[in-house]
Amino acid sequence: MRLYRTEIYKLFHNKIFKIGMLAVMGLILLYFGLVEVGGEIATVDGKFYSGYEAVQVNRKITEEFEGELTDKKVNQIVEKYGLPSKLEENMPGWRDGNFLNDFVTRYFTNGSWESGELPTERYSLEKTELGETYNQIKKTPYLAYTTGWKVFVEMLQFGLILGSILIICVVSTIYAEESQTKMLPLIFSTKEGKRKDITAKIFASFTFTIFLFLWIIVVNLILCWTIYGLDGFNNISAVVLSNCRM
C-alpha cells in the first residue's frame, strides 16, 4: 500500500499531468464552444439564429411539442415550421431548419442533408424505422430536445481521445523514471523489490486512468447540462437498451 500511494502521488504531481490537464480542459472547452454550441442553428418565422442563441430557441420551441410523439403532432410541426430545403456547400445541416422540422425531416421524410436530398415524401409514424423500433419494444416515442445527449456523446469521444494521449504521456514516465535516475538497482535490493514495485505501478496506473476518464465524463456532462439540458434520457436509453437485448 505504501508503494501504491507513492506511485499515485508521483502520477498526480507530475508536471506533464498538470500541464496536460490544462491543455485537455482548454481543448474540450474550445471544441465545445466553437464546434458544438457555435454550430447550432435555428430558423423560426424567417429569422435565423446561431450559436448559444439558437440553442435557447430550439429548446423553447420544443417545449410546446414535448411529449408523446404522434402523427398529429408531426403534422402540427410541419404546419407551423414547414420542412427545411436550404443547403449550403460545405456547411452541415439544413440552413433554414430548426430542431423540430430537422427531426421531422430526418425520421418522417426521404430528405437528408448529408446526401443533399430534399424532402419530397412524408411517412406516417408506423411506417418509419422510429415507429417500428418503438413498436418492437412496446413503447410510445417521446419528443424532447435531446441535443444535449447527442453533444455529450460527441464530446465524450473527443475527450477520451485527448485523455488517452495524456494517460500515455504520464503513465509511461513512471516506468522509465527509475531507470533514468539510476534507482533500479536500489529499488530491487529493498524488501518490496521488483515484483511489488511493478504491481504498485500497475494498480496506480489503472487508478489514474479511471480518475481521468471519470473527470472527462463529469466535465462533459456538466457542460451539456448547463447549455443544452439533458432532456429525453429515458427515451434514448429505452431504445438503446432494448436494441441491445434483441
CSV table of C-alpha atoms in Angstrom, one decimal:
chain,number,residue,atom,x,y,z
A,1,MET,CA,0.0,0.0,0.0
A,2,ARG,CA,2.9,2.4,0.7
A,3,LEU,CA,4.3,1.8,-2.7
A,4,TYR,CA,0.9,2.3,-4.3
A,5,ARG,CA,0.4,5.6,-2.5
A,6,THR,CA,3.8,6.7,-3.6
A,7,GLU,CA,3.1,5.9,-7.2
A,8,ILE,CA,-0.2,7.7,-7.1
A,9,TYR,CA,1.5,10.7,-5.7
A,10,LYS,CA,4.1,10.7,-8.4
A,11,LEU,CA,1.4,10.4,-11.1
A,12,PHE,CA,-0.7,13.3,-9.9
A,13,HIS,CA,2.3,15.6,-9.1
A,14,ASN,CA,3.9,15.0,-12.5
A,15,LYS,CA,4.5,18.2,-14.4
A,16,ILE,CA,3.3,16.6,-17.6
A,17,PHE,CA,0.0,15.7,-15.9
A,18,LYS,CA,-0.6,19.3,-14.6
A,19,ILE,CA,0.2,20.8,-18.0
A,20,GLY,CA,-1.7,18.1,-19.8
A,21,MET,CA,-4.9,18.6,-17.7
A,22,LEU,CA,-4.9,22.3,-18.5
A,23,ALA,CA,-4.4,21.6,-22.2
A,24,VAL,CA,-7.1,18.9,-22.3
A,25,MET,CA,-9.5,21.2,-20.5
A,26,GLY,CA,-8.7,24.1,-22.8
A,27,LEU,CA,-9.3,21.9,-25.9
A,28,ILE,CA,-12.5,20.5,-24.6
A,29,LEU,CA,-13.9,24.0,-23.9
A,30,LEU,CA,-12.7,25.2,-27.2
A,31,TYR,CA,-14.3,22.3,-29.1
A,32,PHE,CA,-17.5,22.6,-27.1
A,33,GLY,CA,-17.8,26.4,-27.7
A,34,LEU,CA,-16.7,26.7,-31.3
A,35,VAL,CA,-17.8,23.4,-32.8
A,36,GLU,CA,-20.8,22.2,-30.8
A,37,VAL,CA,-22.5,25.4,-29.5
A,38,GLY,CA,-21.2,27.5,-32.3
A,39,GLY,CA,-22.5,25.1,-34.9
A,40,GLU,CA,-26.1,25.1,-33.6
A,41,ILE,CA,-28.6,26.9,-35.9
A,42,ALA,CA,-32.3,27.6,-35.9
A,43,THR,CA,-34.7,29.4,-38.2
A,44,VAL,CA,-38.0,30.4,-36.8
A,45,ASP,CA,-40.6,32.7,-38.5
A,46,GLY,CA,-38.0,33.6,-41.1
A,47,LYS,CA,-35.4,34.7,-38.5
A,48,PHE,CA,-32.0,32.9,-38.4
A,49,TYR,CA,-30.3,32.2,-35.1
A,50,SER,CA,-26.9,30.6,-34.4
A,51,GLY,CA,-24.7,29.6,-31.5
A,52,TYR,CA,-26.0,29.8,-28.0
A,53,GLU,CA,-29.0,31.8,-29.0
A,54,ALA,CA,-30.0,29.0,-31.4
A,55,VAL,CA,-29.8,26.5,-28.6
A,56,GLN,CA,-32.1,28.6,-26.5
A,57,VAL,CA,-34.6,29.0,-29.4
A,58,ASN,CA,-34.6,25.3,-30.2
A,59,ARG,CA,-35.1,24.4,-26.5
A,60,LYS,CA,-38.0,26.9,-26.3
A,61,ILE,CA,-39.9,25.8,-29.4
A,62,THR,CA,-39.5,22.1,-28.5
A,63,GLU,CA,-41.2,22.7,-25.1
A,64,GLU,CA,-44.5,23.3,-26.9
A,65,PHE,CA,-44.5,19.9,-28.5
A,66,GLU,CA,-42.7,17.9,-25.9
A,67,GLY,CA,-44.4,14.6,-25.0
A,68,GLU,CA,-45.7,11.5,-26.8
A,69,LEU,CA,-44.9,11.7,-30.5
A,70,THR,CA,-47.9,11.1,-32.8
A,71,ASP,CA,-48.7,11.7,-36.5
A,72,LYS,CA,-50.9,14.6,-35.4
A,73,LYS,CA,-48.0,16.3,-33.6
A,74,VAL,CA,-45.8,15.8,-36.6
A,75,ASN,CA,-48.4,17.4,-38.8
A,76,GLN,CA,-48.7,20.4,-36.4
A,77,ILE,CA,-44.9,20.9,-36.5
A,78,VAL,CA,-44.9,20.9,-40.3
A,79,GLU,CA,-47.8,23.3,-40.5
A,80,LYS,CA,-46.1,25.7,-38.1
A,81,TYR,CA,-42.5,25.5,-39.3
A,82,GLY,CA,-42.6,23.8,-42.7
A,83,LEU,CA,-39.9,21.4,-44.0
A,84,PRO,CA,-36.3,22.7,-44.5
A,85,SER,CA,-34.9,22.8,-48.0
A,86,LYS,CA,-31.9,25.1,-48.0
A,87,LEU,CA,-28.4,23.7,-48.2
A,88,GLU,CA,-25.1,25.4,-48.4
A,89,GLU,CA,-21.9,23.8,-49.8
A,90,ASN,CA,-19.5,22.6,-47.1
A,91,MET,CA,-22.0,23.6,-44.3
A,92,PRO,CA,-23.7,20.9,-42.1
A,93,GLY,CA,-27.4,20.7,-41.6
A,94,TRP,CA,-30.4,22.4,-43.2
A,95,ARG,CA,-29.7,26.2,-43.2
A,96,ASP,CA,-33.4,27.1,-42.8
A,97,GLY,CA,-34.3,24.4,-40.3
A,98,ASN,CA,-34.7,24.2,-36.5
A,99,PHE,CA,-34.7,21.2,-34.1
A,100,LEU,CA,-38.3,20.3,-34.7
A,101,ASN,CA,-38.5,20.3,-38.5
A,102,ASP,CA,-35.0,18.8,-38.7
A,103,PHE,CA,-36.3,16.0,-36.6
A,104,VAL,CA,-39.4,15.5,-38.8
A,105,THR,CA,-37.3,15.6,-41.9
A,106,ARG,CA,-34.8,13.0,-40.6
A,107,TYR,CA,-37.4,10.5,-39.4
A,108,PHE,CA,-40.6,11.1,-41.4
A,109,THR,CA,-39.4,12.1,-44.9
A,110,ASN,CA,-37.0,10.9,-47.5
A,111,GLY,CA,-34.9,14.1,-47.1
A,112,SER,CA,-31.3,14.0,-46.0
A,113,TRP,CA,-28.9,17.0,-45.8
A,114,GLU,CA,-26.0,14.5,-45.7
A,115,SER,CA,-26.8,13.3,-49.2
A,116,GLY,CA,-28.2,16.6,-50.4
A,117,GLU,CA,-31.7,15.0,-50.9
A,118,LEU,CA,-34.6,17.4,-50.4
A,119,PRO,CA,-37.7,16.1,-48.6
A,120,THR,CA,-40.4,15.1,-51.2
A,121,GLU,CA,-42.2,12.3,-49.4
A,122,ARG,CA,-43.8,12.1,-46.0
A,123,TYR,CA,-44.3,8.9,-43.9
A,124,SER,CA,-46.7,8.1,-41.1
A,125,LEU,CA,-45.1,7.1,-37.8
A,126,GLU,CA,-45.9,3.4,-38.2
A,127,LYS,CA,-44.1,3.2,-41.5
A,128,THR,CA,-40.8,4.8,-40.2
A,129,GLU,CA,-37.9,3.0,-38.6
A,130,LEU,CA,-38.5,5.0,-35.5
A,131,GLY,CA,-42.1,3.7,-35.3
A,132,GLU,CA,-41.1,0.2,-36.0
A,133,THR,CA,-38.4,0.3,-33.3
A,134,TYR,CA,-40.8,1.6,-30.6
A,135,ASN,CA,-43.4,-0.9,-31.7
A,136,GLN,CA,-40.9,-3.8,-31.1
A,137,ILE,CA,-40.2,-2.5,-27.6
A,138,LYS,CA,-43.9,-1.7,-27.0
A,139,LYS,CA,-43.3,1.9,-26.1
A,140,THR,CA,-44.6,5.2,-27.4
A,141,PRO,CA,-41.9,7.5,-28.9
A,142,TYR,CA,-41.4,10.7,-26.9
A,143,LEU,CA,-40.4,14.0,-28.4
A,144,ALA,CA,-37.9,16.1,-26.4
A,145,TYR,CA,-34.9,18.3,-27.0
A,146,THR,CA,-32.2,15.6,-27.0
A,147,THR,CA,-29.3,17.6,-28.5
A,148,GLY,CA,-27.7,17.6,-25.1
A,149,TRP,CA,-27.2,13.9,-25.2
A,150,LYS,CA,-26.1,14.0,-28.8
A,151,VAL,CA,-23.4,16.6,-28.0
A,152,PHE,CA,-22.4,14.6,-24.9
A,153,VAL,CA,-21.6,11.5,-26.9
A,154,GLU,CA,-19.6,13.6,-29.5
A,155,MET,CA,-17.7,15.4,-26.8
A,156,LEU,CA,-17.1,12.2,-24.9
A,157,GLN,CA,-15.4,10.7,-27.9
A,158,PHE,CA,-13.2,13.8,-28.4
A,159,GLY,CA,-12.4,14.0,-24.6
A,160,LEU,CA,-11.5,10.3,-24.3
A,161,ILE,CA,-9.1,10.6,-27.3
A,162,LEU,CA,-7.4,13.5,-25.5
A,163,GLY,CA,-7.5,11.6,-22.2
A,164,SER,CA,-5.8,8.6,-23.8
A,165,ILE,CA,-3.0,10.7,-25.1
A,166,LEU,CA,-2.5,12.3,-21.7
A,167,ILE,CA,-2.5,8.9,-20.0
A,168,ILE,CA,0.2,7.5,-22.3
A,169,CYS,CA,2.4,10.6,-21.7
A,170,VAL,CA,2.0,10.5,-17.9
A,171,VAL,CA,2.0,6.7,-17.2
A,172,SER,CA,4.9,6.0,-19.4
A,173,THR,CA,7.1,8.1,-17.2
A,174,ILE,CA,6.7,6.1,-14.1
A,175,TYR,CA,8.2,3.0,-15.7
A,176,ALA,CA,11.2,4.9,-17.2
A,177,GLU,CA,11.9,7.3,-14.3
A,178,GLU,CA,13.8,4.9,-12.0
A,179,SER,CA,15.9,3.7,-14.9
A,180,GLN,CA,16.8,7.2,-16.0
A,181,THR,CA,17.6,8.2,-12.4
A,182,LYS,CA,19.7,5.1,-11.8
A,183,MET,CA,17.3,4.0,-9.0
A,184,LEU,CA,16.5,0.5,-10.2
A,185,PRO,CA,19.4,-1.3,-8.5
A,186,LEU,CA,18.4,0.3,-5.2
A,187,ILE,CA,14.7,-0.5,-5.6
A,188,PHE,CA,15.4,-4.1,-6.5
A,189,SER,CA,17.5,-4.6,-3.3
A,190,THR,CA,14.7,-3.4,-1.0
A,191,LYS,CA,12.3,-5.6,0.9
A,192,GLU,CA,9.4,-4.8,-1.6
A,193,GLY,CA,11.7,-5.5,-4.5
A,194,LYS,CA,10.9,-5.6,-8.2
A,195,ARG,CA,7.7,-7.6,-8.0
A,196,LYS,CA,5.8,-5.4,-5.6
A,197,ASP,CA,7.1,-2.2,-7.2
A,198,ILE,CA,5.8,-3.2,-10.6
A,199,THR,CA,2.5,-4.3,-9.1
A,200,ALA,CA,2.1,-0.9,-7.4
A,201,LYS,CA,2.8,0.9,-10.6
A,202,ILE,CA,0.2,-1.1,-12.5
A,203,PHE,CA,-2.5,-0.5,-9.9
A,204,ALA,CA,-1.6,3.2,-9.7
A,205,SER,CA,-1.8,3.4,-13.5
A,206,PHE,CA,-5.3,1.9,-13.5
A,207,THR,CA,-6.4,4.2,-10.7
A,208,PHE,CA,-5.1,7.2,-12.6
A,209,THR,CA,-6.8,6.1,-15.8
A,210,ILE,CA,-10.2,5.6,-14.2
A,211,PHE,CA,-9.9,9.0,-12.4
A,212,LEU,CA,-9.0,10.8,-15.7
A,213,PHE,CA,-11.8,9.2,-17.7
A,214,LEU,CA,-14.4,9.9,-14.9
A,215,TRP,CA,-13.2,13.5,-14.8
A,216,ILE,CA,-13.7,13.9,-18.5
A,217,ILE,CA,-17.2,12.3,-18.3
A,218,VAL,CA,-18.2,14.6,-15.5
A,219,VAL,CA,-16.9,17.8,-17.2
A,220,ASN,CA,-18.7,16.9,-20.4
A,221,LEU,CA,-21.9,16.1,-18.6
A,222,ILE,CA,-21.8,19.4,-16.7
A,223,LEU,CA,-21.2,21.4,-19.9
A,224,CYS,CA,-24.0,19.7,-21.8
A,225,TRP,CA,-26.4,20.0,-18.9
A,226,THR,CA,-25.6,23.7,-18.4
A,227,ILE,CA,-26.0,24.7,-22.0
A,228,TYR,CA,-28.4,22.2,-23.6
A,229,GLY,CA,-30.1,20.5,-20.8
A,230,LEU,CA,-30.4,16.7,-20.6
A,231,ASP,CA,-34.0,16.1,-21.6
A,232,GLY,CA,-35.0,12.8,-23.2
A,233,PHE,CA,-32.6,10.5,-21.4
A,234,ASN,CA,-35.3,7.9,-20.6
A,235,ASN,CA,-36.5,7.9,-24.2
A,236,ILE,CA,-33.0,7.4,-25.6
A,237,SER,CA,-31.9,4.8,-23.1
A,238,ALA,CA,-35.1,2.7,-23.7
A,239,VAL,CA,-34.3,2.4,-27.4
A,240,VAL,CA,-30.6,1.6,-26.8
A,241,LEU,CA,-31.1,-0.9,-24.1
A,242,SER,CA,-34.0,-2.7,-25.9
A,243,ASN,CA,-31.9,-2.9,-29.1
A,244,CYS,CA,-29.1,-4.5,-27.1
A,245,ARG,CA,-31.4,-7.2,-25.8
A,246,MET,CA,-32.8,-8.0,-29.2
